[in-house]
Coordinates of C-alpha atoms in Angstrom, one line a residue:
M1228 CA 40.4 -19.4 -38.0
T1229 CA 38.4 -19.5 -34.8
E1230 CA 38.7 -22.3 -32.2
S1231 CA 35.2 -23.4 -33.1
S1232 CA 36.1 -23.6 -36.8
K1233 CA 39.1 -25.8 -35.9
A1234 CA 36.6 -28.1 -34.1
G1235 CA 34.5 -28.3 -37.2
I1236 CA 31.7 -26.1 -35.8
I1237 CA 30.8 -23.1 -38.0
P1238 CA 29.5 -20.0 -36.1
I1239 CA 25.9 -19.0 -37.0
A1240 CA 27.1 -15.7 -38.5
D1241 CA 29.7 -17.4 -40.7
A1242 CA 27.1 -20.0 -41.8
A1243 CA 24.7 -17.2 -42.8
R1244 CA 27.5 -15.5 -44.9
L1245 CA 28.4 -18.8 -46.5
K1246 CA 24.8 -19.0 -47.7
G1247 CA 24.7 -15.4 -48.9
Q1248 CA 22.2 -14.5 -46.2
A1249 CA 24.0 -12.0 -44.0
R1250 CA 21.9 -10.7 -41.1
S1251 CA 20.5 -7.3 -42.2
K1252 CA 19.9 -6.0 -38.6
P1253 CA 20.9 -7.0 -35.1
K1254 CA 18.9 -9.7 -33.3
G1255 CA 16.1 -8.3 -31.2
R1256 CA 13.9 -5.2 -31.4
A1257 CA 15.6 -2.2 -33.0
Q1258 CA 15.6 1.0 -30.9
D1259 CA 13.5 4.0 -31.9
P1260 CA 15.8 7.1 -32.0
Q1261 CA 13.0 9.4 -30.8
A1262 CA 12.1 7.1 -27.9
Q1263 CA 15.8 6.9 -27.0
I1264 CA 16.0 10.7 -26.8
Q1265 CA 12.8 11.0 -24.8
V1266 CA 13.8 8.4 -22.2
A1267 CA 17.4 9.7 -21.9
A1268 CA 15.9 13.2 -21.3
L1269 CA 13.5 11.9 -18.6
L1270 CA 16.3 10.1 -16.8
G1271 CA 18.7 13.0 -17.1
A1272 CA 21.9 12.6 -15.0
D1273 CA 20.3 10.2 -12.5
P1274 CA 22.0 6.8 -12.0
R1275 CA 21.1 3.9 -14.3
K1276 CA 20.3 1.5 -11.5
R1277 CA 18.1 -1.5 -11.7
D1278 CA 16.3 -0.6 -8.4
L1279 CA 15.1 2.6 -10.0
L1280 CA 13.3 0.9 -12.8
I1281 CA 9.8 1.6 -11.3
E1282 CA 10.7 5.2 -10.7
Y1283 CA 11.7 5.6 -14.3
L1284 CA 8.6 3.9 -15.6
H1285 CA 6.6 6.4 -13.6
R1286 CA 8.5 9.3 -15.4
I1287 CA 7.5 7.9 -18.8
Q1288 CA 3.9 7.3 -17.7
D1289 CA 3.6 10.8 -16.2
A1290 CA 5.1 12.4 -19.3
Y1291 CA 3.2 10.6 -22.0
G1292 CA 0.2 9.1 -20.3
H1293 CA 1.3 5.6 -21.3
I1294 CA 4.4 3.5 -21.9
S1295 CA 5.0 2.4 -25.4
A1296 CA 6.9 -0.6 -26.7
A1297 CA 9.6 1.8 -28.0
H1298 CA 9.9 3.4 -24.5
I1299 CA 10.4 -0.1 -23.0
V1300 CA 13.2 -0.9 -25.5
A1301 CA 14.9 2.5 -24.8
L1302 CA 14.6 2.1 -21.1
A1303 CA 16.0 -1.4 -21.2
A1304 CA 19.0 -0.1 -23.1
E1305 CA 19.6 2.8 -20.7
L1306 CA 19.5 0.4 -17.7
K1307 CA 21.3 -2.4 -19.5
L1308 CA 18.4 -4.8 -18.8
A1309 CA 16.7 -7.3 -21.0
M1310 CA 13.5 -6.0 -22.6
T1311 CA 11.6 -8.8 -20.9
E1312 CA 12.7 -7.6 -17.5
V1313 CA 11.3 -4.1 -18.1
Y1314 CA 8.2 -5.5 -19.7
E1315 CA 7.3 -7.9 -17.0
V1316 CA 7.6 -5.2 -14.3
A1317 CA 5.7 -2.6 -16.3
T1318 CA 2.8 -5.0 -17.0
F1319 CA 2.6 -6.2 -13.4
Y1320 CA 1.5 -2.9 -11.9
H1321 CA -2.0 -1.4 -12.4
H1322 CA -0.8 2.2 -12.8
F1323 CA 1.4 1.6 -15.9
D1324 CA -0.5 1.7 -19.2
V1325 CA 1.7 -0.4 -21.5
V1326 CA 0.8 0.0 -25.2
K1327 CA 2.1 -2.7 -27.5
E1328 CA 2.6 -2.1 -31.2
G1329 CA -0.8 -1.9 -32.9
D1330 CA -2.7 -1.2 -29.6
V1331 CA -4.8 2.0 -29.3
V1332 CA -3.2 4.6 -27.1
P1333 CA -5.4 5.3 -24.0
P1334 CA -7.0 8.7 -23.6
R1335 CA -4.8 11.4 -22.1
F1336 CA -7.0 11.9 -19.0
T1337 CA -8.1 9.1 -16.7
V1338 CA -10.9 9.3 -14.1
R1339 CA -10.6 6.5 -11.5
V1340 CA -13.8 5.8 -9.6
C1341 CA -13.3 3.7 -6.4
E1342 CA -15.3 0.5 -6.4
S1343 CA -14.4 -0.7 -2.9
L1344 CA -17.1 -1.4 -0.3
S1345 CA -17.5 2.0 1.3
C1346 CA -17.6 3.8 -2.0
Q1347 CA -20.0 1.2 -3.5
M1348 CA -22.4 1.7 -0.6
A1349 CA -22.2 5.4 -1.2
G1350 CA -23.2 5.2 -4.9
A1351 CA -19.9 4.7 -6.7
D1352 CA -21.5 2.3 -9.3
E1353 CA -24.1 4.9 -10.2
L1354 CA -21.5 7.6 -10.4
R1355 CA -19.4 5.6 -12.8
E1356 CA -22.4 4.8 -15.0
D1357 CA -23.4 8.4 -15.1
L1358 CA -19.9 9.4 -16.1
D1359 CA -19.8 6.8 -18.8
K1360 CA -23.0 8.3 -20.3
L1361 CA -21.3 11.6 -20.8
S1362 CA -18.9 10.2 -23.4
L1363 CA -16.3 12.7 -22.4
K1364 CA -13.7 13.4 -25.2
D1365 CA -10.2 12.2 -24.5
V1366 CA -11.2 10.8 -21.1
R1367 CA -11.6 7.3 -19.9
I1368 CA -13.6 6.2 -16.8
V1369 CA -11.9 3.3 -14.9
P1370 CA -13.1 1.4 -11.8
V1371 CA -10.3 1.0 -9.3
P1372 CA -9.9 -0.6 -5.9
C1373 CA -9.7 1.4 -2.7
V1374 CA -7.9 4.8 -3.0
G1375 CA -7.6 5.3 0.8
R1376 CA -10.3 8.0 1.2
C1377 CA -13.2 5.8 2.5
H1378 CA -14.4 8.5 4.9
A1379 CA -15.4 10.7 1.9
A1380 CA -17.1 8.1 -0.2
P1381 CA -17.8 8.0 -3.1
V1382 CA -14.4 9.1 -4.4
A1383 CA -13.2 9.7 -7.9
V1384 CA -9.6 10.6 -8.8
V1385 CA -9.0 12.9 -11.8
G1386 CA -5.4 12.3 -12.9
Q1387 CA -3.9 12.4 -9.4
N1388 CA -6.4 14.7 -7.9
P1389 CA -8.9 13.0 -5.5
I1390 CA -12.4 14.3 -5.4
D1391 CA -14.2 13.6 -2.1
H1392 CA -18.0 12.9 -2.1
A1393 CA -17.7 13.0 -5.9
S1394 CA -20.5 13.9 -8.2
V1395 CA -20.7 14.1 -12.0
A1396 CA -20.6 17.9 -11.7
D1397 CA -17.5 17.8 -9.5
V1398 CA -15.6 15.5 -11.9
S1399 CA -16.7 17.4 -15.0
A1400 CA -15.5 20.7 -13.3
A1401 CA -12.1 19.1 -12.5
L1402 CA -11.7 17.9 -16.0
G1403 CA -12.7 21.3 -17.4
E1404 CA -10.0 23.0 -15.3
R1405 CA -7.6 20.1 -16.0
A1406 CA -7.1 19.9 -12.2
I1407 CA -5.2 16.7 -12.4
T1408 CA -2.8 17.3 -9.5
P1409 CA -3.7 17.5 -5.8
A1410 CA -4.1 20.9 -4.1
P1411 CA -1.4 21.5 -1.4
A1412 CA -2.6 20.4 2.1
S1413 CA -2.3 22.4 5.3
Y1414 CA 0.0 20.7 7.7
I1415 CA 2.7 21.2 10.4
D1416 CA 5.8 22.0 8.3
Y1417 CA 9.5 21.6 9.3
E1418 CA 9.9 25.1 10.7
E1419 CA 6.8 24.9 12.8
Y1420 CA 7.7 21.4 14.0
R1421 CA 11.2 22.5 15.1
K1422 CA 9.8 25.5 17.0
A1423 CA 7.6 23.3 19.0
G1424 CA 10.5 21.1 20.2
G1425 CA 10.5 18.7 17.3
Y1426 CA 13.6 16.5 16.7
E1427 CA 14.9 17.0 20.2
T1428 CA 14.2 13.3 20.9
F1429 CA 16.1 12.3 17.7
R1430 CA 19.1 14.6 18.8
Q1431 CA 19.2 12.9 22.2
C1432 CA 19.3 9.5 20.5
M1433 CA 22.1 10.6 18.2
S1434 CA 24.1 12.2 21.1
G1435 CA 23.8 9.2 23.4
A1436 CA 21.7 11.1 25.9
R1437 CA 19.2 8.3 25.3
S1438 CA 21.1 5.0 25.3
V1439 CA 20.2 2.2 22.9
D1440 CA 19.2 -0.1 25.7
S1441 CA 16.9 2.5 27.4
V1442 CA 15.1 3.3 24.2
V1443 CA 14.5 -0.3 23.3
Q1444 CA 13.3 -1.0 26.9
A1445 CA 10.8 1.9 26.6
M1446 CA 9.5 0.6 23.3
E1447 CA 9.1 -2.9 24.8
H1448 CA 7.5 -1.6 27.9
S1449 CA 5.0 0.4 25.9
G1450 CA 3.6 -2.8 24.3
L1451 CA 3.5 -1.1 20.9
R1452 CA 2.9 -3.6 18.2
G1453 CA 3.2 -3.2 14.4
L1454 CA 0.2 -1.1 13.3
G1455 CA 0.2 -2.2 9.7
G1456 CA -1.7 -5.3 10.6
A1457 CA 0.7 -8.0 11.6
G1458 CA 1.1 -6.8 15.2
F1459 CA 4.7 -7.9 15.9
P1460 CA 6.1 -6.2 19.0
A1461 CA 8.1 -3.1 17.9
G1462 CA 10.7 -3.2 20.6
R1463 CA 11.4 -6.9 20.0
K1464 CA 11.9 -6.2 16.3
W1465 CA 14.4 -3.5 17.1
R1466 CA 16.4 -6.0 19.2
I1467 CA 16.3 -8.7 16.6
V1468 CA 17.4 -6.5 13.7
G1469 CA 20.0 -4.6 15.8
A1470 CA 21.7 -7.9 16.5
E1471 CA 22.2 -8.7 12.8
P1472 CA 25.5 -7.8 11.0
E1473 CA 25.9 -4.4 9.3
P1474 CA 25.0 -2.8 7.0
R1475 CA 21.3 -2.8 8.1
L1476 CA 18.5 -1.2 6.1
M1477 CA 15.1 0.1 6.9
A1478 CA 11.9 -0.2 4.8
V1479 CA 8.9 1.9 5.8
N1480 CA 5.6 0.6 4.5
I1481 CA 3.1 3.3 3.5
D1482 CA 1.4 1.2 0.8
E1483 CA -1.9 1.1 2.8
G1484 CA -3.9 -0.7 0.2
E1485 CA -6.3 -2.6 2.5
P1486 CA -9.9 -1.5 1.6
G1487 CA -11.2 0.7 4.4
T1488 CA -7.8 1.9 5.6
F1489 CA -6.6 5.5 5.4
K1490 CA -5.0 6.3 8.8
D1491 CA -1.4 6.6 7.5
R1492 CA -2.5 9.2 4.9
W1493 CA -4.5 11.0 7.6
Y1494 CA -1.4 11.4 9.8
L1495 CA 0.9 12.3 7.0
E1496 CA -1.3 15.0 5.7
R1497 CA -1.3 16.7 9.2
D1498 CA 1.9 16.0 11.1
P1499 CA 4.5 14.4 8.8
H1500 CA 7.6 15.2 10.9
R1501 CA 6.3 13.2 13.9
F1502 CA 6.6 10.2 11.7
I1503 CA 9.9 11.2 10.2
E1504 CA 11.4 11.8 13.7
G1505 CA 10.2 8.4 14.8
M1506 CA 11.7 6.9 11.7
L1507 CA 15.1 8.6 12.3
S1508 CA 15.1 7.7 16.0
A1509 CA 14.5 4.0 15.1
A1510 CA 17.2 4.1 12.5
R1511 CA 19.8 5.5 15.0
I1512 CA 18.9 3.0 17.7
V1513 CA 19.0 0.0 15.4
G1514 CA 22.0 1.2 13.5
I1515 CA 20.4 1.7 10.0
A1516 CA 22.6 2.7 7.1
E1517 CA 19.9 3.7 4.6
I1518 CA 16.1 4.1 4.8
Y1519 CA 13.6 3.4 2.0
V1520 CA 10.1 4.9 2.3
Y1521 CA 7.6 3.1 0.1
L1522 CA 4.5 5.3 -0.5
R1523 CA 1.4 4.1 -2.4
D1524 CA 1.0 5.9 -5.7
E1525 CA -2.6 7.0 -4.9
Y1526 CA -1.1 9.3 -2.3
A1527 CA 0.2 12.0 -4.6
G1528 CA -0.5 14.7 -2.0
C1529 CA 1.5 12.9 0.6
R1530 CA 4.3 12.4 -1.9
E1531 CA 4.4 16.1 -2.4
I1532 CA 4.5 16.8 1.3
L1533 CA 7.2 14.2 2.0
T1534 CA 9.4 15.4 -0.9
R1535 CA 9.1 19.0 0.3
E1536 CA 9.7 18.3 4.0
L1537 CA 12.5 15.9 3.5
A1538 CA 14.3 18.6 1.4
A1539 CA 13.7 21.1 4.3
L1540 CA 15.1 18.5 6.8
R1541 CA 18.2 17.9 4.7
A1542 CA 18.8 21.6 4.2
D1543 CA 18.9 22.2 8.0
P1544 CA 19.4 18.9 9.7
P1545 CA 19.1 18.7 13.5
S1546 CA 21.9 16.1 13.5
A1547 CA 23.6 13.8 11.0
L1548 CA 21.0 12.0 8.8
P1549 CA 21.1 8.6 7.1
T1550 CA 20.3 8.4 3.4
I1551 CA 16.6 8.5 2.9
H1552 CA 15.0 7.2 -0.4
L1553 CA 11.4 8.0 -1.2
R1554 CA 10.0 5.3 -3.5
R1555 CA 6.7 5.3 -5.3
G1556 CA 4.4 2.4 -5.5
A1557 CA 2.5 1.6 -8.7
G1558 CA -0.9 0.3 -7.8
A1559 CA -0.4 -3.2 -6.4
Y1560 CA -2.2 -4.2 -3.2
I1561 CA 0.2 -7.2 -2.8
C1562 CA 3.1 -4.7 -2.1
G1563 CA 1.6 -4.1 1.3
E1564 CA 3.2 -7.5 2.2
E1565 CA 6.6 -6.7 3.5
S1566 CA 8.7 -8.9 1.2
A1567 CA 6.7 -8.0 -1.9
M1568 CA 7.3 -4.4 -1.0
M1569 CA 11.0 -5.0 -0.9
E1570 CA 10.9 -6.7 -4.3
S1571 CA 9.2 -3.6 -5.6
I1572 CA 11.7 -1.3 -4.0
E1573 CA 14.4 -3.4 -5.8
G1574 CA 12.7 -2.6 -9.1
K1575 CA 11.0 -6.0 -9.6
R1576 CA 7.5 -7.4 -9.7
G1577 CA 6.0 -7.2 -6.2
M1578 CA 5.8 -10.9 -5.4
P1579 CA 6.1 -12.2 -1.9
R1580 CA 9.2 -14.2 -1.0
L1581 CA 9.1 -17.6 0.6
R1582 CA 10.1 -17.6 4.3
P1583 CA 12.4 -18.3 6.0
P1584 CA 14.7 -16.5 5.8
Y1585 CA 12.8 -13.6 7.3
V1586 CA 13.4 -10.0 6.3
A1587 CA 15.0 -9.2 9.6
Q1588 CA 17.9 -11.4 8.5
V1589 CA 17.7 -11.3 4.7
G1590 CA 15.6 -8.4 3.5
L1591 CA 16.1 -5.5 1.2
F1592 CA 19.0 -6.0 -1.2
G1593 CA 19.8 -9.1 0.8
R1594 CA 20.6 -7.2 4.0
P1595 CA 19.0 -7.3 7.5
T1596 CA 16.0 -5.0 7.3
L1597 CA 13.9 -3.3 9.9
E1598 CA 10.4 -3.1 8.3
H1599 CA 7.8 -0.9 9.9
N1600 CA 4.4 0.6 9.1
M1601 CA 4.2 4.3 9.0
E1602 CA 1.9 4.7 12.1
T1603 CA 4.1 2.4 14.2
L1604 CA 6.9 5.0 13.8
Y1605 CA 4.5 7.9 14.3
W1606 CA 4.2 6.9 18.0
V1607 CA 7.9 6.5 18.7
R1608 CA 8.5 10.2 19.7
D1609 CA 5.5 10.3 22.1
I1610 CA 6.5 7.0 23.7
L1611 CA 10.1 8.1 24.3
E1612 CA 9.1 11.5 25.6
K1613 CA 6.2 10.4 27.8
G1614 CA 7.4 6.9 28.7
G1615 CA 6.2 3.4 27.9
D1616 CA 3.7 3.6 30.7
W1617 CA 1.9 6.5 29.0
F1618 CA 1.1 4.4 25.9
A1619 CA 0.4 1.2 27.8
G1620 CA -1.8 3.1 30.2
H1621 CA -4.5 3.5 27.6
G1622 CA -7.0 0.8 26.8
R1623 CA -10.3 -0.9 27.8
N1624 CA -11.5 -4.3 28.6
G1625 CA -8.1 -5.5 29.8
R1626 CA -6.3 -4.3 26.6
H1627 CA -3.5 -1.8 26.4
G1628 CA -2.4 1.0 24.1
L1629 CA -4.1 3.2 21.5
R1630 CA -5.5 2.4 18.1
S1631 CA -6.2 4.6 15.1
F1632 CA -9.5 3.3 13.7
S1633 CA -10.2 4.1 10.1
V1634 CA -14.0 4.2 10.2
S1635 CA -16.3 4.3 7.1
G1636 CA -19.7 3.2 6.1
R1637 CA -23.1 4.0 7.7
V1638 CA -21.9 6.2 10.6
L1639 CA -22.5 9.9 11.1
K1640 CA -18.9 10.8 11.5
P1641 CA -16.5 8.6 9.5
G1642 CA -12.8 9.3 9.6
V1643 CA -9.7 8.4 11.7
H1644 CA -10.6 8.1 15.4
L1645 CA -7.9 7.6 18.0
A1646 CA -9.4 5.4 20.7
P1647 CA -8.3 3.0 23.4
A1648 CA -7.3 -0.5 22.3
G1649 CA -10.0 -2.9 23.3
I1650 CA -12.9 -0.5 22.7
T1651 CA -15.9 -2.3 21.2
L1652 CA -17.5 -1.5 17.9
R1653 CA -20.7 -0.4 19.7
E1654 CA -18.7 2.0 21.9
L1655 CA -16.6 3.2 19.0
V1656 CA -19.7 4.1 16.9
A1657 CA -21.5 5.8 19.9
E1658 CA -18.6 7.7 21.4
Y1659 CA -16.5 8.6 18.4
C1660 CA -18.6 8.4 15.3
G1661 CA -21.7 10.2 16.4
G1662 CA -23.8 7.1 16.1
M1663 CA -25.3 5.6 12.9
L1664 CA -26.7 7.7 10.1
P1665 CA -30.3 8.7 10.3
G1666 CA -32.5 5.8 9.2
H1667 CA -29.8 3.3 9.7
E1668 CA -29.3 0.6 12.3
L1669 CA -26.2 -1.4 13.0
Y1670 CA -26.5 -4.7 11.0
A1671 CA -22.9 -5.9 10.6
Y1672 CA -19.3 -4.7 10.5
L1673 CA -15.9 -5.5 9.1
P1674 CA -13.3 -5.0 11.9
G1675 CA -10.2 -5.3 9.8
G1676 CA -10.9 -4.2 6.2
A1677 CA -11.3 -6.7 3.3
S1678 CA -9.4 -9.5 4.9
G1679 CA -10.6 -9.2 8.5
G1680 CA -13.9 -11.0 8.2
I1681 CA -17.5 -9.8 8.9
L1682 CA -19.4 -9.9 12.2
P1683 CA -23.1 -9.3 12.9
A1684 CA -24.5 -6.6 15.2
S1685 CA -25.1 -9.1 17.9
M1686 CA -21.3 -9.4 18.2
A1687 CA -20.6 -5.7 18.4
D1688 CA -19.4 -5.9 22.0
I1689 CA -16.2 -7.8 21.4
P1690 CA -13.0 -5.8 22.3
L1691 CA -11.3 -4.6 19.2
D1692 CA -7.6 -5.4 19.4
F1693 CA -4.9 -7.9 18.3
D1694 CA -5.9 -11.5 19.1
T1695 CA -9.4 -10.7 20.5
L1696 CA -11.2 -11.4 17.2
N1697 CA -9.3 -14.6 16.3
P1698 CA -11.7 -17.0 18.1
Y1699 CA -14.5 -15.7 15.8
G1700 CA -12.6 -16.2 12.5
C1701 CA -11.7 -12.5 12.2
F1702 CA -8.9 -10.1 13.0
I1703 CA -8.3 -6.4 13.4
G1704 CA -5.4 -5.9 11.1
S1705 CA -4.9 -2.2 10.4
A1706 CA -8.1 -1.4 12.3
A1707 CA -10.1 -0.5 9.1
V1708 CA -13.7 -0.6 10.4
I1709 CA -16.5 -0.6 7.8
V1710 CA -20.0 -0.4 9.3
L1711 CA -23.1 -1.9 7.5
S1712 CA -26.7 -1.2 8.3
Q1713 CA -30.0 -3.0 7.7
H1714 CA -29.9 -1.6 4.1
D1715 CA -26.9 -3.6 3.3
K1716 CA -26.1 -7.3 3.0
A1717 CA -23.1 -9.2 4.3
R1718 CA -23.0 -11.4 1.2
D1719 CA -22.7 -8.3 -1.0
A1720 CA -19.8 -7.1 1.1
A1721 CA -18.1 -10.5 0.7
T1722 CA -18.7 -10.5 -3.1
N1723 CA -17.1 -7.1 -3.3
M1724 CA -14.1 -8.3 -1.3
M1725 CA -13.6 -11.4 -3.4
H1726 CA -13.7 -9.4 -6.6
F1727 CA -10.9 -7.3 -5.0
F1728 CA -8.8 -10.3 -4.0
A1729 CA -9.2 -11.9 -7.4
D1730 CA -8.0 -8.7 -9.1
E1731 CA -5.1 -8.1 -6.7
S1732 CA -3.7 -11.6 -6.5
C1733 CA -0.1 -11.5 -7.8
G1734 CA -0.6 -14.8 -9.4
Q1735 CA 2.6 -16.4 -8.0
C1736 CA 0.9 -19.4 -6.3
T1737 CA -1.9 -21.5 -7.7
P1738 CA -4.1 -21.7 -4.5
C1739 CA -4.5 -17.9 -4.5
R1740 CA -4.5 -17.2 -8.2
V1741 CA -7.1 -19.8 -9.0
G1742 CA -8.9 -19.9 -5.7
T1743 CA -9.7 -16.2 -5.5
A1744 CA -11.0 -16.2 -9.1
K1745 CA -13.1 -19.3 -8.6
A1746 CA -14.5 -18.0 -5.3
A1747 CA -15.3 -14.6 -6.8
A1748 CA -17.4 -16.4 -9.4
L1749 CA -19.1 -18.8 -7.0
V1750 CA -20.3 -16.0 -4.6
K1751 CA -22.3 -14.4 -7.4
A1752 CA -24.7 -17.3 -7.4
P1753 CA -28.1 -16.7 -5.7
K1754 CA -27.5 -19.8 -3.5
W1755 CA -24.0 -20.5 -2.4
D1756 CA -22.4 -23.9 -2.8
Q1757 CA -21.2 -23.9 0.8
A1758 CA -19.3 -27.2 0.7
L1759 CA -17.4 -26.2 -2.4
L1760 CA -16.6 -22.7 -1.0
E1761 CA -15.3 -24.2 2.2
D1762 CA -13.0 -26.6 0.3
L1763 CA -11.7 -23.7 -1.7
A1764 CA -11.3 -21.6 1.4
Q1765 CA -9.3 -24.4 3.2
A1766 CA -7.0 -24.8 0.2
M1767 CA -6.3 -21.1 0.0
A1768 CA -5.7 -20.7 3.7
D1769 CA -3.4 -23.8 3.9
A1770 CA -1.4 -23.5 0.8
S1771 CA -1.1 -19.8 -0.2
I1772 CA 2.4 -18.3 0.1
C1773 CA 1.3 -15.0 1.8
G1774 CA -1.4 -13.4 3.7
L1775 CA -3.5 -12.4 0.7
G1776 CA -4.5 -15.9 -0.2
Q1777 CA -4.5 -17.0 3.4
A1778 CA -7.0 -14.3 4.5
A1779 CA -9.0 -14.0 1.3
P1780 CA -11.6 -16.7 2.5
N1781 CA -12.4 -14.8 5.7
P1782 CA -15.3 -12.8 4.3
I1783 CA -16.9 -16.0 2.7
R1784 CA -16.5 -18.0 5.9
S1785 CA -18.0 -15.2 8.0
V1786 CA -21.1 -15.0 5.8
I1787 CA -21.6 -18.8 5.9
K1788 CA -21.2 -18.8 9.7
Y1789 CA -23.0 -15.7 10.8
F1790 CA -25.4 -14.8 7.9
P1791 CA -26.6 -18.1 6.6
Q1792 CA -30.1 -16.6 5.8
E1793 CA -28.5 -14.5 3.1
I1794 CA -27.1 -17.4 1.0
E1795 CA -29.6 -20.2 1.3

């Protein structure tokens, strides 16, 4: 007799037997033997760790084109997780097609047409409509947010293969050839980089030829600030994290989901080892035990390059290397926020954490974490070799340093343009972008992507740098510059951005979840309810947990302030 029976409590199972109603099958969803075999084969001998959940979901999605309920049950069993834990993660990210029982399995091939501002201005809506009319067999056409190729708008992605300046004929040809993976890019590989003196700076950091203090001083003297958008001084961050107890971790943010931004991809596709050497040098100086590189899923070509080149590096290392993990995002803009990225790396939904504590103290897996944008690390080698004065010596209008501007829109030469910090929009367009397109005149511009606000042509002489745009209700962020002409409207740009924010809100906090959706609906009205929009904007800015909700009102406020003629 059990203890519970002695106490007069009959266990549920015993009660069922007493009534002649023994349970015929275990509680919960039964496993499908075939799905068990499939998932086990995909995971192979790899460890069954919770933080690899998203990586394993990608394997299922890549192999079968969707994730079935049976696959979720099997994966949960493999990782010893509750099915709800796997399901909530799988359904959080845009790039996982979760098919519940009774649902229709999606077509095997997907064509994603970018609907962000630069692509919309270049005819993405018309492209998507024309593709829909073809009624392609076993193919679905899906509108998606920015894919990080704004200089080549409009862009379609067939499978994982991006098609620049896409047309119906280009997409049809790619589908006909089943060209769903990106073609290899031409870049400076490991052998070439080493021959040109690469990794000597890292070796000096490892050997002690460059002391910790001298390196941190050079970084501080350079004035380099975080180039992902936040702009926190890099050298100061190294000191802060380096003073925390071991083990310390590093998280490298290459999620780059801000509409209009593509500089990180641009550098990775050309000179990946300059970034890797900067990353390793920072890890040595700060005393990092393990590095996690978080790369957005849209950058399949970059993932191929990093996988190949990290393997070459490990096969012939210039010095002892820390453990480097390459992790794959899954289509969630919110994961560009540092703590949301860390949640994603840990195999969870990418929801921002409340702060304090800050990630420098309690970050990835609860450890002190050095978080950096890819481009910030890209400049480390040059700063250490040429000195802090070299970097700080660039600049205009009283500003210091270099900025990589991702320029798209109505200019003759869109692309990544390396220019002095503090350059004005007018100078940037004239000196680096070849001027405006024929038949187009400067009307407005977005200095910092979707969240950086919108300014009129009359304000194109403001220095572009951290802090300089704040008095005007804007900011430079990751330096994603989108240029509008007299053929465009600022209100249309704001409408596009609010649609983006409403789709990308993680839903964790009410001001952002409800506010972005409500604002996206309100801005579609011919005449804007300015008072209501301002109340909504204030609530989002004041009460949202992270920068998405706090910055989402910027385009609306800019239009109300600088383009009132468009909304009255």
